[in-house]
Every structure is written in C-alpha cells, then in structure tokens.
Tab-separated table of C-alpha atoms and ligand atoms in Angstrom:
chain	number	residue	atom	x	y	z
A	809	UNK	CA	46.653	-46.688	-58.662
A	810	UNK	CA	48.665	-43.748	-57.679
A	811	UNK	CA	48.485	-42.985	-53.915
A	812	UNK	CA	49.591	-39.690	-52.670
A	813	UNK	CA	50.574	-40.028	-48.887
A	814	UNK	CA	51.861	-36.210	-48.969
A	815	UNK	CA	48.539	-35.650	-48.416
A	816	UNK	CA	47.103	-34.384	-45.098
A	817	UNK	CA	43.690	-35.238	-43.457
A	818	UNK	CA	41.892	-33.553	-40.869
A	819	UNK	CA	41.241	-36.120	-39.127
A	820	UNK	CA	39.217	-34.436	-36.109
A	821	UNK	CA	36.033	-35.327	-35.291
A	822	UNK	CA	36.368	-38.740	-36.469
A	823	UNK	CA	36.416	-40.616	-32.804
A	824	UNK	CA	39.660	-41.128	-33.523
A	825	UNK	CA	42.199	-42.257	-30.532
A	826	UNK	CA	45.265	-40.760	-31.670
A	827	UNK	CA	43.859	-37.397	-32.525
A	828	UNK	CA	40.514	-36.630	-30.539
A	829	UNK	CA	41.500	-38.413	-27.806
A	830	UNK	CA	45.150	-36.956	-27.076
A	831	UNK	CA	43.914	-34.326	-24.915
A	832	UNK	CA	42.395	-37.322	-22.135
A	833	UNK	CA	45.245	-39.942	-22.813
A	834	UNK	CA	48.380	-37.785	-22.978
A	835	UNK	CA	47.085	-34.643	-21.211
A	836	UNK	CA	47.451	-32.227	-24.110
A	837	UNK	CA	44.817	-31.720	-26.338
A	838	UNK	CA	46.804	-29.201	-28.361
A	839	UNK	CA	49.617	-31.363	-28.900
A	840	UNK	CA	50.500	-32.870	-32.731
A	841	UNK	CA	49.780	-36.966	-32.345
A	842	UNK	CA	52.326	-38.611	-33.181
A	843	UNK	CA	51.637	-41.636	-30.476
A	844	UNK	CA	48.519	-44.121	-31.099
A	845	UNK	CA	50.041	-47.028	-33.772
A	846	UNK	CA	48.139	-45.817	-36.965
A	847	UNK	CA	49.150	-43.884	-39.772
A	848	UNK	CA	47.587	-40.854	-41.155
A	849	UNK	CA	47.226	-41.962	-44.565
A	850	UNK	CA	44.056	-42.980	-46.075
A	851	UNK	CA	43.302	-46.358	-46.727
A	852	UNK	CA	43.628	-47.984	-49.726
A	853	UNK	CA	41.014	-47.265	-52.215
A	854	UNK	CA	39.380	-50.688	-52.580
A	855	UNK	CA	39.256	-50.986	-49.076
A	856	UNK	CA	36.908	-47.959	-49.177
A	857	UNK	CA	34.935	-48.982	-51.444
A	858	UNK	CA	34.121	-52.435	-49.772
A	859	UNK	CA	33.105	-50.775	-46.899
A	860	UNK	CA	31.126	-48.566	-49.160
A	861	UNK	CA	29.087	-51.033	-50.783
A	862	UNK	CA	28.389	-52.811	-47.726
A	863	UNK	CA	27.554	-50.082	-46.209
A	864	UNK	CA	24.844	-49.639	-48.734
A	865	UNK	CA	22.660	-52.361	-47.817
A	866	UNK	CA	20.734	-50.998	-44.693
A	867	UNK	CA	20.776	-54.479	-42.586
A	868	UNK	CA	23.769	-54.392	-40.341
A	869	UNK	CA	22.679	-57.481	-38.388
A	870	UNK	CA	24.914	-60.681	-37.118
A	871	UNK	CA	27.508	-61.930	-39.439
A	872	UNK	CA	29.846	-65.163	-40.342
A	873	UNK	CA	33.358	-65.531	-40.989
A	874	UNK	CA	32.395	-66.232	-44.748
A	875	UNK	CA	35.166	-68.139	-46.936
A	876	UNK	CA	36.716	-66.231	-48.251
A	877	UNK	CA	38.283	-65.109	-45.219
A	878	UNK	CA	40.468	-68.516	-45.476
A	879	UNK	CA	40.976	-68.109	-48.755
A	880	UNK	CA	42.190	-65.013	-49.121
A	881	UNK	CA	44.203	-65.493	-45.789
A	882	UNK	CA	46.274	-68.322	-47.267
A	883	UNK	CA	47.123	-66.695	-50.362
A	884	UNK	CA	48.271	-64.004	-48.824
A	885	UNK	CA	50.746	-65.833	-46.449
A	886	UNK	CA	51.652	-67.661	-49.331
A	887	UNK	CA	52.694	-64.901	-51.386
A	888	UNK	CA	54.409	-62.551	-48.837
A	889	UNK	CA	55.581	-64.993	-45.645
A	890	UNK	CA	56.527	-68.076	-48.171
A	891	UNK	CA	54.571	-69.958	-46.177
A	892	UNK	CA	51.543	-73.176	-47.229
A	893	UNK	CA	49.083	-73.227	-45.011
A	894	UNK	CA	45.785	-74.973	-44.820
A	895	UNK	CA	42.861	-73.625	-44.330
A	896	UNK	CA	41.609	-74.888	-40.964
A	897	UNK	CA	44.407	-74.075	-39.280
A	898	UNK	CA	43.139	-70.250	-39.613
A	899	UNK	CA	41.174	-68.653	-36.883
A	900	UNK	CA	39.221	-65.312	-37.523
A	901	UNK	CA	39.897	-62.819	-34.459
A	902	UNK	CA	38.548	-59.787	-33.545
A	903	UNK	CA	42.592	-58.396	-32.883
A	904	UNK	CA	45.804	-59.648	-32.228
A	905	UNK	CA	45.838	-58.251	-28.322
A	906	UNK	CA	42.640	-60.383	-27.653
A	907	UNK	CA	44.527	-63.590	-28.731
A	908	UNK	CA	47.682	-62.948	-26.052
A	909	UNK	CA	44.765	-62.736	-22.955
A	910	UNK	CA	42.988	-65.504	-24.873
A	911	UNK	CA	45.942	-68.199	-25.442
A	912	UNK	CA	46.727	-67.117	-21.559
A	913	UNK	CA	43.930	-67.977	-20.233
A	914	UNK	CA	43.578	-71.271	-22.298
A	915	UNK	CA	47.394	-72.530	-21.817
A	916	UNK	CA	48.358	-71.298	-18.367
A	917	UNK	CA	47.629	-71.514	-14.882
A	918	UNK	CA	47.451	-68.969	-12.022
A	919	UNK	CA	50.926	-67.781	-10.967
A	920	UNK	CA	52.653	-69.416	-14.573
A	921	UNK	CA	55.099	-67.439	-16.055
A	922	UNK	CA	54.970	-65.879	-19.772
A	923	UNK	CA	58.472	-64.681	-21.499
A	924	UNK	CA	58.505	-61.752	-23.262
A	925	UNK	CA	61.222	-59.452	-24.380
A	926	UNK	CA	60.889	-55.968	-23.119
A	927	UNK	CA	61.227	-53.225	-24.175
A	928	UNK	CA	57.718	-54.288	-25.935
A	929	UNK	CA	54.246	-53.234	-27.029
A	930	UNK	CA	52.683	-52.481	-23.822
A	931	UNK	CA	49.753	-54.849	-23.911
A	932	UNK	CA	51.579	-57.906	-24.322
A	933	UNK	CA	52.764	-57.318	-20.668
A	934	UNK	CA	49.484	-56.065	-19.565
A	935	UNK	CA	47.337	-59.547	-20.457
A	936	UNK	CA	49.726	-61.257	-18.906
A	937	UNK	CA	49.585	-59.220	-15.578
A	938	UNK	CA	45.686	-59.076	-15.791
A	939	UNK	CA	45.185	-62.472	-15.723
A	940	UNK	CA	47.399	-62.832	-12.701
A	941	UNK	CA	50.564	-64.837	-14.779
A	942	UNK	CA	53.936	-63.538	-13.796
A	943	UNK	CA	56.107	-61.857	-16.469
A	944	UNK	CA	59.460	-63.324	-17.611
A	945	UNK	CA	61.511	-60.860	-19.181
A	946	UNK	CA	63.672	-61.868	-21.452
A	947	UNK	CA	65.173	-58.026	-21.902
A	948	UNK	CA	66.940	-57.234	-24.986
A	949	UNK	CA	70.625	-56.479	-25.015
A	950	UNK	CA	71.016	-52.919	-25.701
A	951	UNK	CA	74.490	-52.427	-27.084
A	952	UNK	CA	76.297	-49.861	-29.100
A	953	UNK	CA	72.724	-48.630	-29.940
A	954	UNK	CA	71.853	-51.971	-31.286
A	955	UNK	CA	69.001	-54.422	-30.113
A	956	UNK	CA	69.567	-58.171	-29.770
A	957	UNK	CA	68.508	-61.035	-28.128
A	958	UNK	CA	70.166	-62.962	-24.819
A	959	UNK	CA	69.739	-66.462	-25.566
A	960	UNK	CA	71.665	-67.348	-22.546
A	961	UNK	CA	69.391	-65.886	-20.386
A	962	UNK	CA	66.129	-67.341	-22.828
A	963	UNK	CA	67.040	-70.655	-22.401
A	964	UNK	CA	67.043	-70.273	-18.773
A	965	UNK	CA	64.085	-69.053	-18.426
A	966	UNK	CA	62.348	-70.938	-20.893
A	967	UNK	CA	63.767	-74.171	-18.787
A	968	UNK	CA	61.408	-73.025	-15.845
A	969	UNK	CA	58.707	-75.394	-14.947
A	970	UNK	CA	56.121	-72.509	-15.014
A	971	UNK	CA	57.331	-70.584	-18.450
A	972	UNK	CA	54.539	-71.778	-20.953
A	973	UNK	CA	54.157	-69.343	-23.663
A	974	UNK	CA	56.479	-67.419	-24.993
A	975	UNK	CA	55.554	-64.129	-26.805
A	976	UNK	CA	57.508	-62.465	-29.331
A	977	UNK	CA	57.285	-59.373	-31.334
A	978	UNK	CA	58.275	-59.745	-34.676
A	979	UNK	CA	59.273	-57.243	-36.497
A	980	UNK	CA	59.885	-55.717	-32.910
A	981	UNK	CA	57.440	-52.996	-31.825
A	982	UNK	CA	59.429	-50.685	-30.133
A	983	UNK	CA	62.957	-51.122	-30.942
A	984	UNK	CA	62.747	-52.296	-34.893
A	985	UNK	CA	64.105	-54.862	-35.366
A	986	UNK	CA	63.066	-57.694	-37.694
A	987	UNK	CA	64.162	-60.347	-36.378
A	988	UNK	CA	66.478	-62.388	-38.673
A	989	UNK	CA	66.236	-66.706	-39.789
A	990	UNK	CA	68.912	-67.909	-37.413
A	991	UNK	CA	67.631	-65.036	-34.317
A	992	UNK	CA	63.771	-66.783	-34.889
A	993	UNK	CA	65.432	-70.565	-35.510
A	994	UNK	CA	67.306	-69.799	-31.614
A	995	UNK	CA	64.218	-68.498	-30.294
A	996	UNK	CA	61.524	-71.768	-31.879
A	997	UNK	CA	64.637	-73.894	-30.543
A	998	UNK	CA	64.726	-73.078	-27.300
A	999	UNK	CA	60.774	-73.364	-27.169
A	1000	UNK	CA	60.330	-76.607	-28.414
A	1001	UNK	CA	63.032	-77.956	-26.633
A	1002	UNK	CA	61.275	-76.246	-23.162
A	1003	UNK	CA	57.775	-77.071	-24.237
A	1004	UNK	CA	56.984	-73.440	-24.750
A	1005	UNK	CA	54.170	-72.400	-27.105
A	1006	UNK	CA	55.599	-69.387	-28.892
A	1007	UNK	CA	52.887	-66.791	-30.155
A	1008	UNK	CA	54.765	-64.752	-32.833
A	1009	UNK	CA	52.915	-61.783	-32.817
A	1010	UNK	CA	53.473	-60.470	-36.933
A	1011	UNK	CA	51.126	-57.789	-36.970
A	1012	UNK	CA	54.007	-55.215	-38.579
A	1013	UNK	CA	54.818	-58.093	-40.991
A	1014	UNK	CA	54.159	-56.543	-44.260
A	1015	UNK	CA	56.127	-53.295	-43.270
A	1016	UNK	CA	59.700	-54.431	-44.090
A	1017	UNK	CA	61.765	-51.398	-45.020
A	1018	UNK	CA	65.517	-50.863	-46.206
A	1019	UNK	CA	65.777	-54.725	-47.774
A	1020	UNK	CA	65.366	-56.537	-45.019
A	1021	UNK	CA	63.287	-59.708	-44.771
A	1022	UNK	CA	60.821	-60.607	-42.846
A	1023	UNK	CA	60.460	-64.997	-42.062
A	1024	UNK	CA	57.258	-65.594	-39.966
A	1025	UNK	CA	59.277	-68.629	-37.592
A	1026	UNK	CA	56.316	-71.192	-38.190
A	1027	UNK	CA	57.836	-71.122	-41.514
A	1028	UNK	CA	60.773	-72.208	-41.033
A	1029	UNK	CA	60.536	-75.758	-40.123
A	1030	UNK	CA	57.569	-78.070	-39.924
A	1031	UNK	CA	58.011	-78.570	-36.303
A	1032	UNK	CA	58.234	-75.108	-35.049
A	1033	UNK	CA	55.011	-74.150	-37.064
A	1034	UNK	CA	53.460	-77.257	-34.487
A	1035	UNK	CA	54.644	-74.952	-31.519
A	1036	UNK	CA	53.698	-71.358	-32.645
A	1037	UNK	CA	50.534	-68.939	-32.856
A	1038	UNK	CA	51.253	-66.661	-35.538
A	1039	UNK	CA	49.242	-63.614	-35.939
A	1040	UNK	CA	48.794	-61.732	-38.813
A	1041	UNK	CA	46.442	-58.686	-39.998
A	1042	UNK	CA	46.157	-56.180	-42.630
A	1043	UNK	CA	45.081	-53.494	-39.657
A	1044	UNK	CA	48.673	-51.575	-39.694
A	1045	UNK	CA	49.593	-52.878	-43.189
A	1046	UNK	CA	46.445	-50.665	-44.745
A	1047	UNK	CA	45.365	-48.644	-42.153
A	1048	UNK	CA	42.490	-50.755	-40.919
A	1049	UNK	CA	42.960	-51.378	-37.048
A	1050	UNK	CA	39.271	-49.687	-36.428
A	1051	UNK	CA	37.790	-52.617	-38.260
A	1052	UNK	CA	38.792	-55.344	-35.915
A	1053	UNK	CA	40.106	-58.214	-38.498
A	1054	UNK	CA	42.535	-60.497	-38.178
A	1055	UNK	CA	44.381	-64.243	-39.307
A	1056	UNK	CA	45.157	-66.113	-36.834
A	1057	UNK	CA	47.448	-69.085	-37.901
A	1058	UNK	CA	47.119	-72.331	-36.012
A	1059	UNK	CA	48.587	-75.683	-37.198
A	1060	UNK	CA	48.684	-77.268	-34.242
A	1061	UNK	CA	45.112	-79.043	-33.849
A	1062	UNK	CA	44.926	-79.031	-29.863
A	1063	UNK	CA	46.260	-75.721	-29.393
A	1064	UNK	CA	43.506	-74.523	-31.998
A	1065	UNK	CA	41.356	-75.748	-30.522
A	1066	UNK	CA	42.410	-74.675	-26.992
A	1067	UNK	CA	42.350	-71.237	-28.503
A	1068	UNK	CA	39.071	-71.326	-30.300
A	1069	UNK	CA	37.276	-73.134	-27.038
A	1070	UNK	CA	38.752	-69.984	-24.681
A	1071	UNK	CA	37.235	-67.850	-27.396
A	1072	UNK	CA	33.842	-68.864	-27.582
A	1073	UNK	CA	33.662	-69.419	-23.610
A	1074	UNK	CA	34.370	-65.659	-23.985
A	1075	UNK	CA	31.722	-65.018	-26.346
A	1076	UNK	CA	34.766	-62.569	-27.740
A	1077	UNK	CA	34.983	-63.770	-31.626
A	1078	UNK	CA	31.574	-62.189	-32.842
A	1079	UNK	CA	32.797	-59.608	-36.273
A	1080	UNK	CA	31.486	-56.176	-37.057
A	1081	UNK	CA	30.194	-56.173	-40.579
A	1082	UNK	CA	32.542	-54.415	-42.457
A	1083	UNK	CA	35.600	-56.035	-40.758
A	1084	UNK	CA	35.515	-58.882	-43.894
A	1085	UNK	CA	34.820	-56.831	-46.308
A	1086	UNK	CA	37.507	-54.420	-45.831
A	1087	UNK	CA	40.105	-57.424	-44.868
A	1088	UNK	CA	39.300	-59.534	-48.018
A	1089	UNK	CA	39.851	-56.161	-50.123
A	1090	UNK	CA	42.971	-55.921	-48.437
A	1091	UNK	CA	44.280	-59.196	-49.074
A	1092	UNK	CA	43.709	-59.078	-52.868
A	1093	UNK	CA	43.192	-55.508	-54.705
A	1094	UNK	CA	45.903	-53.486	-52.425
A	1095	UNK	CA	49.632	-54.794	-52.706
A	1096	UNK	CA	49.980	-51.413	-55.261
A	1097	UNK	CA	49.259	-49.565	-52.113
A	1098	UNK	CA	51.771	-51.060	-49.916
A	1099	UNK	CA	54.267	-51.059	-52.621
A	1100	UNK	CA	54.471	-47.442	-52.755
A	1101	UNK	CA	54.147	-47.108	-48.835
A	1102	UNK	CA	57.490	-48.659	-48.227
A	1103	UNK	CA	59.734	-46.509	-49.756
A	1104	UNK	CA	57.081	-43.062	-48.471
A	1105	UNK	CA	58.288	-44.619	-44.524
A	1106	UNK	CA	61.771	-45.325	-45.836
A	1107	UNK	CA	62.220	-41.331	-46.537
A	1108	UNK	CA	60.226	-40.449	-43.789
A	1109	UNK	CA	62.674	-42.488	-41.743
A	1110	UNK	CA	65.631	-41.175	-43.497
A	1111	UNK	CA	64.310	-37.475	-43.285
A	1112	UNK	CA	63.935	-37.868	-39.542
A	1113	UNK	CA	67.017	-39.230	-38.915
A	1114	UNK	CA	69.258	-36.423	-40.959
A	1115	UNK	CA	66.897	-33.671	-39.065
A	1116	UNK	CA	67.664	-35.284	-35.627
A	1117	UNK	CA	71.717	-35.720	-36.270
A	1118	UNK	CA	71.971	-32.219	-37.744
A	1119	UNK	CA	69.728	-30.514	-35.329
A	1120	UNK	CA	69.089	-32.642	-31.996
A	1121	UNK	CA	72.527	-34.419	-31.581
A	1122	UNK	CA	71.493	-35.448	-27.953
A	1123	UNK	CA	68.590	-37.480	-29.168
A	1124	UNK	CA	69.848	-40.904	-30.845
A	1125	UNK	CA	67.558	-42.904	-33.562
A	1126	UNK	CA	67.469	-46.364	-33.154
A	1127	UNK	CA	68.378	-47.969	-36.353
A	1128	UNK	CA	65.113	-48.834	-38.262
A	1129	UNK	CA	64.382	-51.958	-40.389
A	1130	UNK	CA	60.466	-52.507	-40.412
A	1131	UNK	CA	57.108	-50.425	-39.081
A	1132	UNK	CA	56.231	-46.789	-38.819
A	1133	UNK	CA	57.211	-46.519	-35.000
A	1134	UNK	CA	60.455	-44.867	-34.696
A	1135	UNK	CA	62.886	-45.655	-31.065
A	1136	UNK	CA	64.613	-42.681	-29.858
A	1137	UNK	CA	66.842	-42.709	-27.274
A	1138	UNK	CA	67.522	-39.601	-25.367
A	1139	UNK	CA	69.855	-40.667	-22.661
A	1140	UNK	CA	72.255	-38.030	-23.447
A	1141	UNK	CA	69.428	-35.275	-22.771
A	1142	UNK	CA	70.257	-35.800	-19.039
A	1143	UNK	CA	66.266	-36.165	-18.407
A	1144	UNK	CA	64.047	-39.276	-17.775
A	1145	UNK	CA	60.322	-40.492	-17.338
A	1146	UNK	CA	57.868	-37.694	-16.355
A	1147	UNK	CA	60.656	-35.125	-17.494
A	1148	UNK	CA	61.110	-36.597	-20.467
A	1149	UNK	CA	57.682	-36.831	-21.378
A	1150	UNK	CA	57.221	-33.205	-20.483
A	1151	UNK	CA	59.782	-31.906	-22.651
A	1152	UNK	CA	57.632	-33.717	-25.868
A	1153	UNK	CA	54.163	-33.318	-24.521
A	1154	UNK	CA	53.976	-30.132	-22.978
A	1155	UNK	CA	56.916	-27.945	-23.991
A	1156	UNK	CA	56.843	-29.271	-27.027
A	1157	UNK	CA	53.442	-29.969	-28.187
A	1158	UNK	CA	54.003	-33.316	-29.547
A	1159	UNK	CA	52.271	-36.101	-28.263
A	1160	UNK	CA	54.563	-39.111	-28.288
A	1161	UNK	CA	54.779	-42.412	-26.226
A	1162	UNK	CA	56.754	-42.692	-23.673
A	1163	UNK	CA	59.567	-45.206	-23.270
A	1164	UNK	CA	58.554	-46.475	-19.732
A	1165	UNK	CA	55.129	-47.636	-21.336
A	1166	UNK	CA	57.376	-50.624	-22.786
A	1167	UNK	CA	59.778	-51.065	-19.903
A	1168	UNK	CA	60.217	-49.522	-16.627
A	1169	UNK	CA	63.526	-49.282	-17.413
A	1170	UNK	CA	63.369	-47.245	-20.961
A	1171	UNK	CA	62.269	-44.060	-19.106
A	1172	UNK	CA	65.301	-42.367	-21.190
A	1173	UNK	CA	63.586	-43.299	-24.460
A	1174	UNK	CA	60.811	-42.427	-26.631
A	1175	UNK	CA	58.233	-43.511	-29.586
A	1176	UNK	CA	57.343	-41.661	-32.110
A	1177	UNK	CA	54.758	-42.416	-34.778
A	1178	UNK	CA	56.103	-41.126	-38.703
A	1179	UNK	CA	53.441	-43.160	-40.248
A	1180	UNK	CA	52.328	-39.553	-41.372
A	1181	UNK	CA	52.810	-36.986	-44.496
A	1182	UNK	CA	56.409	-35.453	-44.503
A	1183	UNK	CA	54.964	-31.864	-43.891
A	1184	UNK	CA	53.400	-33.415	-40.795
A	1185	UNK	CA	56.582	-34.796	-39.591
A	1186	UNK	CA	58.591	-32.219	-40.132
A	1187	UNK	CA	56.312	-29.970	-37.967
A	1188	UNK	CA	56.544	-32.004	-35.276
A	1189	UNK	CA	60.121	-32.009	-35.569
A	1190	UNK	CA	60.201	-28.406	-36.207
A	1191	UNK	CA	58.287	-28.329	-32.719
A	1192	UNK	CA	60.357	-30.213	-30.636
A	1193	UNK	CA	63.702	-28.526	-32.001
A	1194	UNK	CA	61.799	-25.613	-31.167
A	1195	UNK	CA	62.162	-26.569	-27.521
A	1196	UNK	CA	65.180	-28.396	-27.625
A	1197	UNK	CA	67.167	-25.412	-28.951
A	1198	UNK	CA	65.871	-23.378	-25.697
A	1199	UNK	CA	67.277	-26.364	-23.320
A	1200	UNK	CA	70.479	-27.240	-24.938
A	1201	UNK	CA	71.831	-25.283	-27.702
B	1936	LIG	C1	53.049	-55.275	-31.934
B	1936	LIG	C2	51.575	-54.992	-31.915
B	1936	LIG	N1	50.718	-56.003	-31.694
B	1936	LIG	C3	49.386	-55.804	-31.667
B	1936	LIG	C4	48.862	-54.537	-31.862
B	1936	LIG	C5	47.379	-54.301	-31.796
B	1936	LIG	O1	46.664	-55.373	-32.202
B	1936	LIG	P1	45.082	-55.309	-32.371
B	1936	LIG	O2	44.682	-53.890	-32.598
B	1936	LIG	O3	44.850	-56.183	-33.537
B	1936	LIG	O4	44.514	-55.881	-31.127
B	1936	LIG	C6	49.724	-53.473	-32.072
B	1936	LIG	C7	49.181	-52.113	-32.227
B	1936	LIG	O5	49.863	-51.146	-32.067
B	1936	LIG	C8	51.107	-53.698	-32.124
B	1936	LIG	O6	51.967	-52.720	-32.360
C-alpha cells in the first residue's frame, strides 16, 4: 500500500493533546503543535481497520492479553532487533512510562538512587522523583555539537551502594542519538558489574534513519539480556500511543516477576479493547508503512536542517540518526528558558518543547516535533523565521 504522508489532517476536535490541548499546556492555543511526541500522519491502514471491526461488535467489556500478543511480539523482535526471545519472558503493559514508576517501586527503596542520562524524556526523571528515589545523572557530554556518553563518571556512579536501576534511552529522546554496539556493551558492563538493573527504554526503536542501526543491549550477550528491561511498542512506530499497548521484554524470571507482582498490586495492567487489536495489526500487516516513513522523516530532517543553516544560522540542529524529535540548540541566540520559549510560543506561534523540560541545564535548547507533512513543517518554520528575522537579521 501506498501511503501519502504529504497529507494534512485536521486534527481538531479529536481530544487530542498535542493539538486541542496546546492552548492549556503551552499557553497558546493559536500556536502550530509541533511539541506532544506523535506524528500527524494517519495510521497505518490495517491498524484502522482492526479497530474498525472491533469496534463493530457493541460489547466493550473486560478483556485478556490474548496470544497472540506473545506471538506476534516475538516475531517482531526477531525480525527487526535480531533478537530470540521466549514467550514468557513478555509482559503486556499499558505504556512504557508506567513500567519506569513500576520497576521503581518494585526494585528500590526510599532515598535509592536511579541513573539516568539527562538531557532525557522528562518522565523518566519525574517517576523517579515521585516516588521519592534520588536522581543520578549521568549527563551526556556535549561536545563539538555531538552527544556522548561519560563512562568515567557511569561507572562511578553505578559503583554507589544505592544506584539500582539504571535507565537508558535508546535511540535517545532528546538528543538522537542511537546508541551504538560497543556505547550499549560499556553501558550493560558497567551494570552488571555494579548490580544495576538496566531498563532500556526502546520505544523509538523502529525509527532508525540515515543507515544507522539500532541493537536493543539485551541482545547482545546472554548475560546482559539477564540484567535488562527492554521496552518496546508500536505506539510511535505507527502512530498508536492513544491505544495504550506495549512489549515488555523480561528474561530474567525474578525481576519478571518483581515487575508483574508491583503491577497487579497496582491494579495498573487492565487493557482497553482495541489496544490488541490495533498492536497485533501493527506487528504483522504494517512494515510497508514504516518502510516508506523512514525516508518521509529523513527529508523532513534534511529539509529542516538546509532551511535552518540558510535562514536561522544562530539556531544549530543537532545531528539526527533515529525518531521524529528534532534537538536544536540555540545558544548562539543570546536567550534562555522562559525567553526562549517565548520567542517559539508566543512570538512565534509555534508550540515546541522546551529544553529545560529534559534538563535544567538545556534552557538554551529546544524540541521540535517534524513527525508532520512537509507543508506543515515548513509553516512552522516559515513562522519562526518570521520572528527570527525581526530579532536578528
Ligand atoms: C523515550 C520515550 N519513552 C516513553 C514514551 C511514552 O511512553 P508511553 O506513552 O508508552 O507511556 C515516550 C513518548 O514520548 C518517549 O519519547
């Protein structure tokens, strides 16, 4: 099937977070979203139809994680992460973000430390705050405009008698990286030498772009997949976060069962009923869909970054190699944190995410979403020129 992603959708009116809600979360309501982690292309068309037909049968009571679930779960990390798994190592969740609070609560104590490696997807920090935990950040090494990882400072702080999970982003939600075989061997290393379970949170997995590979670390060796959470969904993959499915891959019988215990105790595993439908569809009638969605985010990528270097030479693009979410930094625009956001928000009009959501520290960067059409894109960087030119040119 041919799928045209030039194609734009109102999508108004449709509860939607990134567009009816922009006016609430980012105090604009007129501004373009380009924030929220979804794209605005439509769903694959036998995800649709799943949801269609079980929409058609009027009972929309309680339902089970049927088997096909496994099934299709294991082929699919088979085929795209090299990777055999068995069946009962996979646990159905409801969403990746519930399994960080989850695996916190089940693995750590009050006042134990969790490493992450900011600047990161917001929530990872957030569950481990809310639960009372203490943050360990492993920061990244910005360099040269170039993300990488300080394994010096890793393995000290994975030595710590309180560090007990470690939880990575992989590819990296904000910067972009995906992170390569030896960066993910260092990382499991230094965990299983520390006794640190390491949740390798793979959500952006399947969006790969400009020939770079993707490992999933519990891959890699036997003994690392006894140390690691991985978690996996279709949600950003096919446009299906709403739904609420995902794979969560467990080898490692007691911390399975650790996980799945925490889970029931918080009655937080129960599916909506179209969340299996749609994610089995995914799994096995759709890789024609993400085939031609790869190189649609390559050009988008490619367009934004010749649009920005001709027209915006104070804002720098991060260098790109998986997701939709784009890293900007904007150091050399002089301005910083509410400013900064301003200048996209309000003078503007386009509603992006700001930097300091993923570190205090990256108040002199954005995120912006081009998991869109190009004629969307280039509006919103039509707008922001717009207001660019006024300040600096
Ligand atoms: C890195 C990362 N992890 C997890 C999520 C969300 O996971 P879920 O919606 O399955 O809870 C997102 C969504 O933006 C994300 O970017």
């Amino acid at each position: 099937m041919i799928y045209n992603f030039d194609e734009v959708i109102d999508r108004y009116h449709t509860e939607s977070s990134k567009w009816d809600n922009v006016g609430v979360r980012v105090g604009n309501g007129d501004a373009l979203p380009m924030w929220v982690a979804d794209t605005d292309f439509p769903c694959a068309v036998p995800i649709v139809d799943a949801v269609k037909k079980r929409a058609e049968h009027p009972l929309f009571g309680y339902s089970y994680v049927v088997p096909d679930f496994f099934r299709v779960t294991k082929a699919w990390v088979a085929r795209r992460y090299n990777w055999e798994i068995e069946s009962e190592w996979i646990v159905y969740a409801t969403g990746i973000v519930p399994v960080f609070n989850t695996m916190i609560q089940a693995f750590t104590d009050l006042g134990d430390e969790v490493i992450i490696q900011r600047p990161v997807y917001h929530p990872i920090a957030h569950a481990i705050e809310d639960n009372n935990r203490v943050i360990s950040d492993n920061k990244l090494i910005y360099r040269n405009g170039q993300y990488s990882i300080d394994f010096e400072d890793l393995e000290k702080r994975a030595s710590s008698e309180k560090a007990k999970i470690m939880i990575i982003s992989s590819p990296h939600n904000p910067v972009g990286r995906v992170w390569t075989k030896e960066e993910l061997t260092k990382i499991a290393e230094i965990c299983l030498k520390h006794h640190v379970i390491l949740i390798s949170d793979e959500i952006h997995g399947d969006l790969i772009l400009f020939g770079n590979k993707h490992y999933s670390v519990a891959a890699l060796d036997e003994k690392y997949a006894q140390i690691t959470v991985t978690c996996y969904a279709p949600s950003k993959t096919f446009n299906i976060a709403g739904l609420r499915a995902s794979g969560i891959v467990v080898p490692n019988p007691d911390i399975r069962d650790g996980l799945q215990k925490q889970f029931a105790r918080n009655r937080s595993i129960q599916q909506n009923v179209f969340a299996l439908p749609a994610y089995i569809a995914a799994y096995t009638e759709c890789d024609d869909y993400l085939e031609q969605l790869i190189p649609y985010l390559e050009d988008n990528i490619r367009f934004l970054t010749q649009y920005i270097h001709t027209n915006m030479p104070k804002i720098k693009v991060v260098p790109q190699e998986g997701m939709f979410l784009t890293w900007l930094d904007c150091t050399e625009m002089g301005i910083v944190g509410d400013e900064l956001a301003d200048f996209f928000i309000h003078e503007a009009g386009v509603a992006i995410n700001r930097g300091d959501m993923f570190s205090p520290d990256a108040h002199n960067f954005v995120r912006i979403n081009i998991g869109c059409p190009r004629s969307t894109l280039q509006k919103g960087l039509d707008l922001i020129r717009h207001t660019y030119s006024k300040k600096f040119d």
